[in-house]
């Protein structure tokens, strides 16, 4: 417990000392290799601990209100970064930013979001907020109203880690969303796994029925990308295309995986 308490204190200081960084992982069109978006991912370079893995400090942040400060910082930083370079990005470029459960339950989050867009100058149509399925377990009117308030600003909603955190698809009929992200656990064993292939095919059919985009996560091999494309998946992200990288490197993305 002491270790996590110490880490939380250092993370709070990291925010104050500007030790956090936003990296970007490109989302690509599987047909052309063209970058059509990027996911913003927070990284921490501690002067004492070195590079702290997100899997270590994010859970600590989520246990406290720190995740609210970290989330808002990532949102504002990424919105500013992309707005500054939007003229040099594809016309259909979309910025994906993860939203925590604690942020979703904040009644004033829509105001925070609106301020971030206004301050950065980023058009709302460019931003997609990613919610995990587990965040929709509540499926309450309050949750749906907060999501509706976000979409009323013109911001898109994506369901992240699709297929891993919910036992019923009933929420899909109540929730307006724009994108499904297929969890990497269903991609990693492709093309060998027939069961995972069946799941991916089913997700693509669901997305087609709702008229929404699909992004496959965790693509690391050419054979995975090829099969996903053959199955009708249009977009993907993963180490095959690019790891999470600093802004300048993301802006210089040239689809090396197809060369």
Tab-separated table of C-alpha atoms in Angstrom:
chain	number	residue	atom	x	y	z
A	1	UNK	CA	0.000	0.000	0.000
A	2	UNK	CA	2.846	2.346	0.881
A	3	UNK	CA	4.343	1.841	-2.582
A	4	UNK	CA	1.109	2.795	-4.336
A	5	UNK	CA	0.645	5.786	-2.038
A	6	UNK	CA	4.171	6.949	-2.836
A	7	UNK	CA	3.560	6.442	-6.561
A	8	UNK	CA	0.351	8.473	-6.381
A	9	UNK	CA	2.200	11.313	-4.675
A	10	UNK	CA	4.923	11.258	-7.322
A	11	UNK	CA	2.318	11.186	-10.102
A	12	UNK	CA	0.672	14.276	-8.634
A	13	UNK	CA	4.073	15.955	-8.642
A	14	UNK	CA	4.657	14.773	-12.210
A	15	UNK	CA	1.596	16.701	-13.326
A	16	UNK	CA	2.909	19.815	-11.613
A	17	UNK	CA	6.430	19.356	-13.012
A	18	UNK	CA	5.320	18.629	-16.595
A	19	UNK	CA	6.801	15.121	-16.630
A	20	UNK	CA	3.889	13.589	-18.559
A	21	UNK	CA	3.896	13.296	-22.339
A	22	UNK	CA	1.261	12.445	-24.943
A	23	UNK	CA	2.289	9.855	-27.536
A	24	UNK	CA	0.195	9.005	-30.578
A	25	UNK	CA	-0.481	5.656	-32.243
A	26	UNK	CA	-1.700	5.982	-35.851
A	27	UNK	CA	-4.961	4.436	-37.019
A	28	UNK	CA	-4.621	3.350	-40.644
A	29	UNK	CA	-6.834	2.478	-43.587
A	30	UNK	CA	-6.189	-1.214	-44.298
A	31	UNK	CA	-6.839	-0.798	-48.014
A	32	UNK	CA	-4.283	1.949	-48.579
A	33	UNK	CA	-2.067	2.165	-45.485
A	34	UNK	CA	-3.051	5.822	-45.201
A	35	UNK	CA	-3.252	7.301	-41.707
A	36	UNK	CA	-6.827	8.294	-40.874
A	37	UNK	CA	-6.426	9.051	-37.186
A	38	UNK	CA	-4.406	8.493	-34.035
A	39	UNK	CA	-5.021	7.498	-30.435
A	40	UNK	CA	-3.560	9.759	-27.742
A	41	UNK	CA	-1.742	7.779	-25.029
A	42	UNK	CA	-0.181	9.232	-21.884
A	43	UNK	CA	3.427	8.437	-20.965
A	44	UNK	CA	5.404	9.293	-17.835
A	45	UNK	CA	9.149	9.908	-17.763
A	46	UNK	CA	10.070	10.114	-14.084
A	47	UNK	CA	13.477	11.628	-13.193
A	48	UNK	CA	13.840	9.021	-10.430
A	49	UNK	CA	11.943	5.966	-11.732
A	50	UNK	CA	12.648	6.395	-15.421
A	51	UNK	CA	9.873	5.438	-17.839
A	52	UNK	CA	6.901	4.287	-15.751
A	53	UNK	CA	4.633	1.882	-17.688
A	54	UNK	CA	1.017	3.062	-18.124
A	55	UNK	CA	-0.094	-0.287	-16.723
A	56	UNK	CA	1.559	0.731	-13.456
A	57	UNK	CA	0.556	4.362	-12.976
A	58	UNK	CA	-2.879	4.458	-14.646
A	59	UNK	CA	-4.457	2.018	-12.122
A	60	UNK	CA	-2.993	4.118	-9.300
A	61	UNK	CA	-4.487	7.249	-10.848
A	62	UNK	CA	-7.854	5.511	-11.234
A	63	UNK	CA	-7.927	4.689	-7.531
A	64	UNK	CA	-8.006	8.396	-6.749
A	65	UNK	CA	-9.173	11.646	-8.252
A	66	UNK	CA	-5.801	11.888	-9.989
A	67	UNK	CA	-7.318	10.259	-13.073
A	68	UNK	CA	-9.494	13.346	-13.501
A	69	UNK	CA	-6.451	15.617	-13.619
A	70	UNK	CA	-4.498	13.240	-15.860
A	71	UNK	CA	-7.467	12.765	-18.192
A	72	UNK	CA	-8.118	16.473	-18.527
A	73	UNK	CA	-4.422	17.148	-19.146
A	74	UNK	CA	-4.286	14.516	-21.908
A	75	UNK	CA	-7.466	15.862	-23.502
A	76	UNK	CA	-6.273	19.469	-23.513
A	77	UNK	CA	-2.743	18.598	-24.656
A	78	UNK	CA	-3.843	16.288	-27.466
A	79	UNK	CA	-6.533	18.711	-28.654
A	80	UNK	CA	-3.951	21.515	-28.762
A	81	UNK	CA	-1.388	19.330	-30.569
A	82	UNK	CA	-3.765	18.198	-33.293
A	83	UNK	CA	-5.452	21.584	-33.747
A	84	UNK	CA	-2.031	23.138	-34.293
A	85	UNK	CA	-1.197	20.694	-37.096
A	86	UNK	CA	-4.663	19.922	-38.466
A	87	UNK	CA	-4.005	21.663	-41.767
A	88	UNK	CA	-1.196	19.178	-42.473
A	89	UNK	CA	-3.227	16.090	-41.567
A	90	UNK	CA	-5.711	14.139	-43.735
A	91	UNK	CA	-9.115	15.809	-44.091
A	92	UNK	CA	-10.795	12.817	-42.420
A	93	UNK	CA	-8.292	12.589	-39.540
A	94	UNK	CA	-9.798	11.662	-36.154
A	95	UNK	CA	-8.172	12.089	-32.759
A	96	UNK	CA	-9.054	9.310	-30.296
A	97	UNK	CA	-8.805	10.066	-26.574
A	98	UNK	CA	-9.591	7.573	-23.807
A	99	UNK	CA	-12.201	8.557	-21.241
A	100	UNK	CA	-12.127	7.107	-17.725
A	101	UNK	CA	-15.128	5.924	-15.751
A	102	UNK	CA	-14.532	8.675	-13.200
A	103	UNK	CA	-14.671	11.302	-15.935
A	104	UNK	CA	-17.910	9.889	-17.290
A	105	UNK	CA	-19.685	10.198	-13.950
A	106	UNK	CA	-18.666	13.836	-13.574
A	107	UNK	CA	-21.782	15.904	-14.235
A	108	UNK	CA	-19.685	18.792	-15.583
A	109	UNK	CA	-17.489	16.754	-17.946
A	110	UNK	CA	-19.307	18.109	-21.021
A	111	UNK	CA	-18.343	21.621	-19.872
A	112	UNK	CA	-14.710	20.570	-19.456
A	113	UNK	CA	-14.812	19.057	-22.923
A	114	UNK	CA	-16.370	22.147	-24.453
A	115	UNK	CA	-13.705	24.352	-22.856
A	116	UNK	CA	-10.905	22.108	-24.149
A	117	UNK	CA	-12.266	22.343	-27.682
A	118	UNK	CA	-12.747	26.111	-27.465
A	119	UNK	CA	-9.293	26.746	-25.993
A	120	UNK	CA	-7.475	24.519	-28.485
A	121	UNK	CA	-9.528	25.442	-31.529
A	122	UNK	CA	-9.967	21.763	-32.414
A	123	UNK	CA	-13.213	21.160	-34.353
A	124	UNK	CA	-15.496	18.826	-32.396
A	125	UNK	CA	-15.908	16.583	-35.463
A	126	UNK	CA	-12.221	15.609	-35.205
A	127	UNK	CA	-12.466	14.253	-31.658
A	128	UNK	CA	-13.566	10.733	-30.705
A	129	UNK	CA	-13.811	9.752	-27.043
A	130	UNK	CA	-13.235	6.076	-26.279
A	131	UNK	CA	-15.333	4.383	-23.572
A	132	UNK	CA	-14.765	0.785	-22.515
A	133	UNK	CA	-17.700	-1.621	-22.364
A	134	UNK	CA	-17.280	-1.986	-18.602
A	135	UNK	CA	-18.107	1.707	-18.248
A	136	UNK	CA	-21.538	0.986	-19.724
A	137	UNK	CA	-22.482	-1.678	-17.173
A	138	UNK	CA	-24.573	0.907	-15.354
A	139	UNK	CA	-26.632	1.621	-18.499
A	140	UNK	CA	-28.509	4.224	-16.441
A	141	UNK	CA	-30.381	7.251	-17.698
A	142	UNK	CA	-27.708	9.474	-16.108
A	143	UNK	CA	-24.949	7.712	-18.061
A	144	UNK	CA	-26.885	7.944	-21.311
A	145	UNK	CA	-27.626	11.623	-20.687
A	146	UNK	CA	-23.942	12.405	-20.139
A	147	UNK	CA	-23.033	10.588	-23.351
A	148	UNK	CA	-25.800	12.471	-25.170
A	149	UNK	CA	-24.382	15.759	-23.863
A	150	UNK	CA	-20.970	14.830	-25.273
A	151	UNK	CA	-22.416	13.948	-28.668
A	152	UNK	CA	-24.455	17.154	-28.668
A	153	UNK	CA	-21.154	19.013	-28.880
A	154	UNK	CA	-20.382	17.154	-32.112
A	155	UNK	CA	-17.855	14.812	-30.500
A	156	UNK	CA	-17.921	11.136	-31.541
A	157	UNK	CA	-18.105	8.121	-29.215
A	158	UNK	CA	-16.197	4.852	-29.679
A	159	UNK	CA	-16.683	1.630	-27.706
A	160	UNK	CA	-13.205	0.382	-26.822
A	161	UNK	CA	-12.167	-3.231	-26.069
A	162	UNK	CA	-15.401	-4.416	-27.651
A	163	UNK	CA	-16.435	-7.936	-26.680
A	164	UNK	CA	-14.481	-8.159	-23.429
A	165	UNK	CA	-16.486	-6.403	-20.748
A	166	UNK	CA	-20.216	-6.906	-21.172
A	167	UNK	CA	-22.431	-9.957	-21.264
A	168	UNK	CA	-25.322	-8.351	-23.120
A	169	UNK	CA	-25.582	-6.275	-26.275
A	170	UNK	CA	-28.769	-4.579	-25.090
A	171	UNK	CA	-26.952	-1.320	-24.395
A	172	UNK	CA	-26.149	-0.922	-28.094
A	173	UNK	CA	-29.799	-0.240	-28.849
A	174	UNK	CA	-29.866	2.601	-26.305
A	175	UNK	CA	-26.441	4.133	-26.841
A	176	UNK	CA	-25.644	6.275	-29.868
A	177	UNK	CA	-22.055	5.591	-30.881
A	178	UNK	CA	-19.843	6.059	-33.920
A	179	UNK	CA	-17.116	3.425	-33.745
A	180	UNK	CA	-16.375	-0.054	-32.396
A	181	UNK	CA	-12.802	-0.997	-31.524
A	182	UNK	CA	-12.155	-4.745	-31.666
A	183	UNK	CA	-10.049	-5.752	-28.687
A	184	UNK	CA	-6.550	-7.021	-29.419
A	185	UNK	CA	-7.328	-10.299	-27.636
A	186	UNK	CA	-9.434	-11.270	-30.658
A	187	UNK	CA	-6.766	-10.180	-33.146
A	188	UNK	CA	-3.582	-11.667	-31.710
A	189	UNK	CA	-4.289	-15.278	-32.741
A	190	UNK	CA	-5.460	-14.460	-36.261
A	191	UNK	CA	-5.449	-15.921	-38.838
A	192	UNK	CA	-4.967	-19.320	-37.136
A	193	UNK	CA	-7.835	-19.088	-34.631
A	194	UNK	CA	-11.173	-19.914	-36.246
A	195	UNK	CA	-13.049	-18.897	-33.089
A	196	UNK	CA	-11.466	-15.441	-33.060
A	197	UNK	CA	-12.142	-15.125	-36.781
A	198	UNK	CA	-15.810	-15.895	-36.081
A	199	UNK	CA	-15.930	-13.268	-33.328
A	200	UNK	CA	-14.346	-10.605	-35.530
A	201	UNK	CA	-16.769	-11.449	-38.332
A	202	UNK	CA	-19.691	-11.127	-35.905
A	203	UNK	CA	-18.468	-7.753	-34.648
A	204	UNK	CA	-18.138	-6.493	-38.209
A	205	UNK	CA	-21.714	-7.561	-38.916
A	206	UNK	CA	-22.933	-5.769	-35.777
A	207	UNK	CA	-21.097	-2.617	-36.814
A	208	UNK	CA	-22.517	-2.841	-40.314
A	209	UNK	CA	-26.003	-3.159	-38.856
A	210	UNK	CA	-25.523	-0.003	-36.824
A	211	UNK	CA	-23.720	1.808	-39.635
A	212	UNK	CA	-20.591	2.538	-37.580
A	213	UNK	CA	-16.849	2.329	-38.181
A	214	UNK	CA	-14.626	-0.488	-36.912
A	215	UNK	CA	-10.997	-0.279	-35.780
A	216	UNK	CA	-9.082	-3.489	-35.031
A	217	UNK	CA	-6.524	-3.067	-32.247
A	218	UNK	CA	-3.242	-4.852	-31.649
A	219	UNK	CA	-2.388	-5.737	-35.253
A	220	UNK	CA	1.224	-6.936	-35.310
A	221	UNK	CA	1.517	-9.160	-38.374
A	222	UNK	CA	0.872	-8.675	-42.080
A	223	UNK	CA	-1.277	-11.823	-42.166
A	224	UNK	CA	-3.572	-10.325	-39.516
A	225	UNK	CA	-3.956	-7.105	-41.481
A	226	UNK	CA	-4.660	-9.024	-44.676
A	227	UNK	CA	-7.349	-11.203	-43.096
A	228	UNK	CA	-9.018	-8.230	-41.388
A	229	UNK	CA	-9.132	-6.428	-44.718
A	230	UNK	CA	-10.625	-9.492	-46.419
A	231	UNK	CA	-13.274	-9.736	-43.709
A	232	UNK	CA	-14.299	-6.136	-44.362
A	233	UNK	CA	-12.552	-4.322	-41.511
A	234	UNK	CA	-11.513	-0.913	-42.841
A	235	UNK	CA	-9.271	0.475	-40.094
A	236	UNK	CA	-6.654	-0.842	-37.669
A	237	UNK	CA	-3.866	0.133	-35.318
A	238	UNK	CA	-0.962	-1.798	-33.853
A	239	UNK	CA	2.782	-2.356	-33.896
A	240	UNK	CA	2.693	-3.540	-37.523
A	241	UNK	CA	1.967	0.039	-38.527
A	242	UNK	CA	3.532	2.071	-35.725
A	243	UNK	CA	4.100	2.034	-31.987
A	244	UNK	CA	2.895	4.970	-29.873
A	245	UNK	CA	5.290	7.754	-30.810
A	246	UNK	CA	5.856	11.464	-30.101
A	247	UNK	CA	3.792	13.968	-32.063
A	248	UNK	CA	6.502	14.826	-34.592
A	249	UNK	CA	7.013	11.183	-35.523
A	250	UNK	CA	3.265	10.611	-35.882
A	251	UNK	CA	2.997	13.630	-38.191
A	252	UNK	CA	5.704	12.095	-40.377
A	253	UNK	CA	3.924	8.731	-40.708
A	254	UNK	CA	4.449	7.243	-44.175
A	255	UNK	CA	2.916	3.752	-43.952
A	256	UNK	CA	6.255	1.829	-43.929
A	257	UNK	CA	4.459	-1.488	-43.403
A	258	UNK	CA	3.308	-1.450	-47.042
A	259	UNK	CA	6.698	-0.681	-48.544
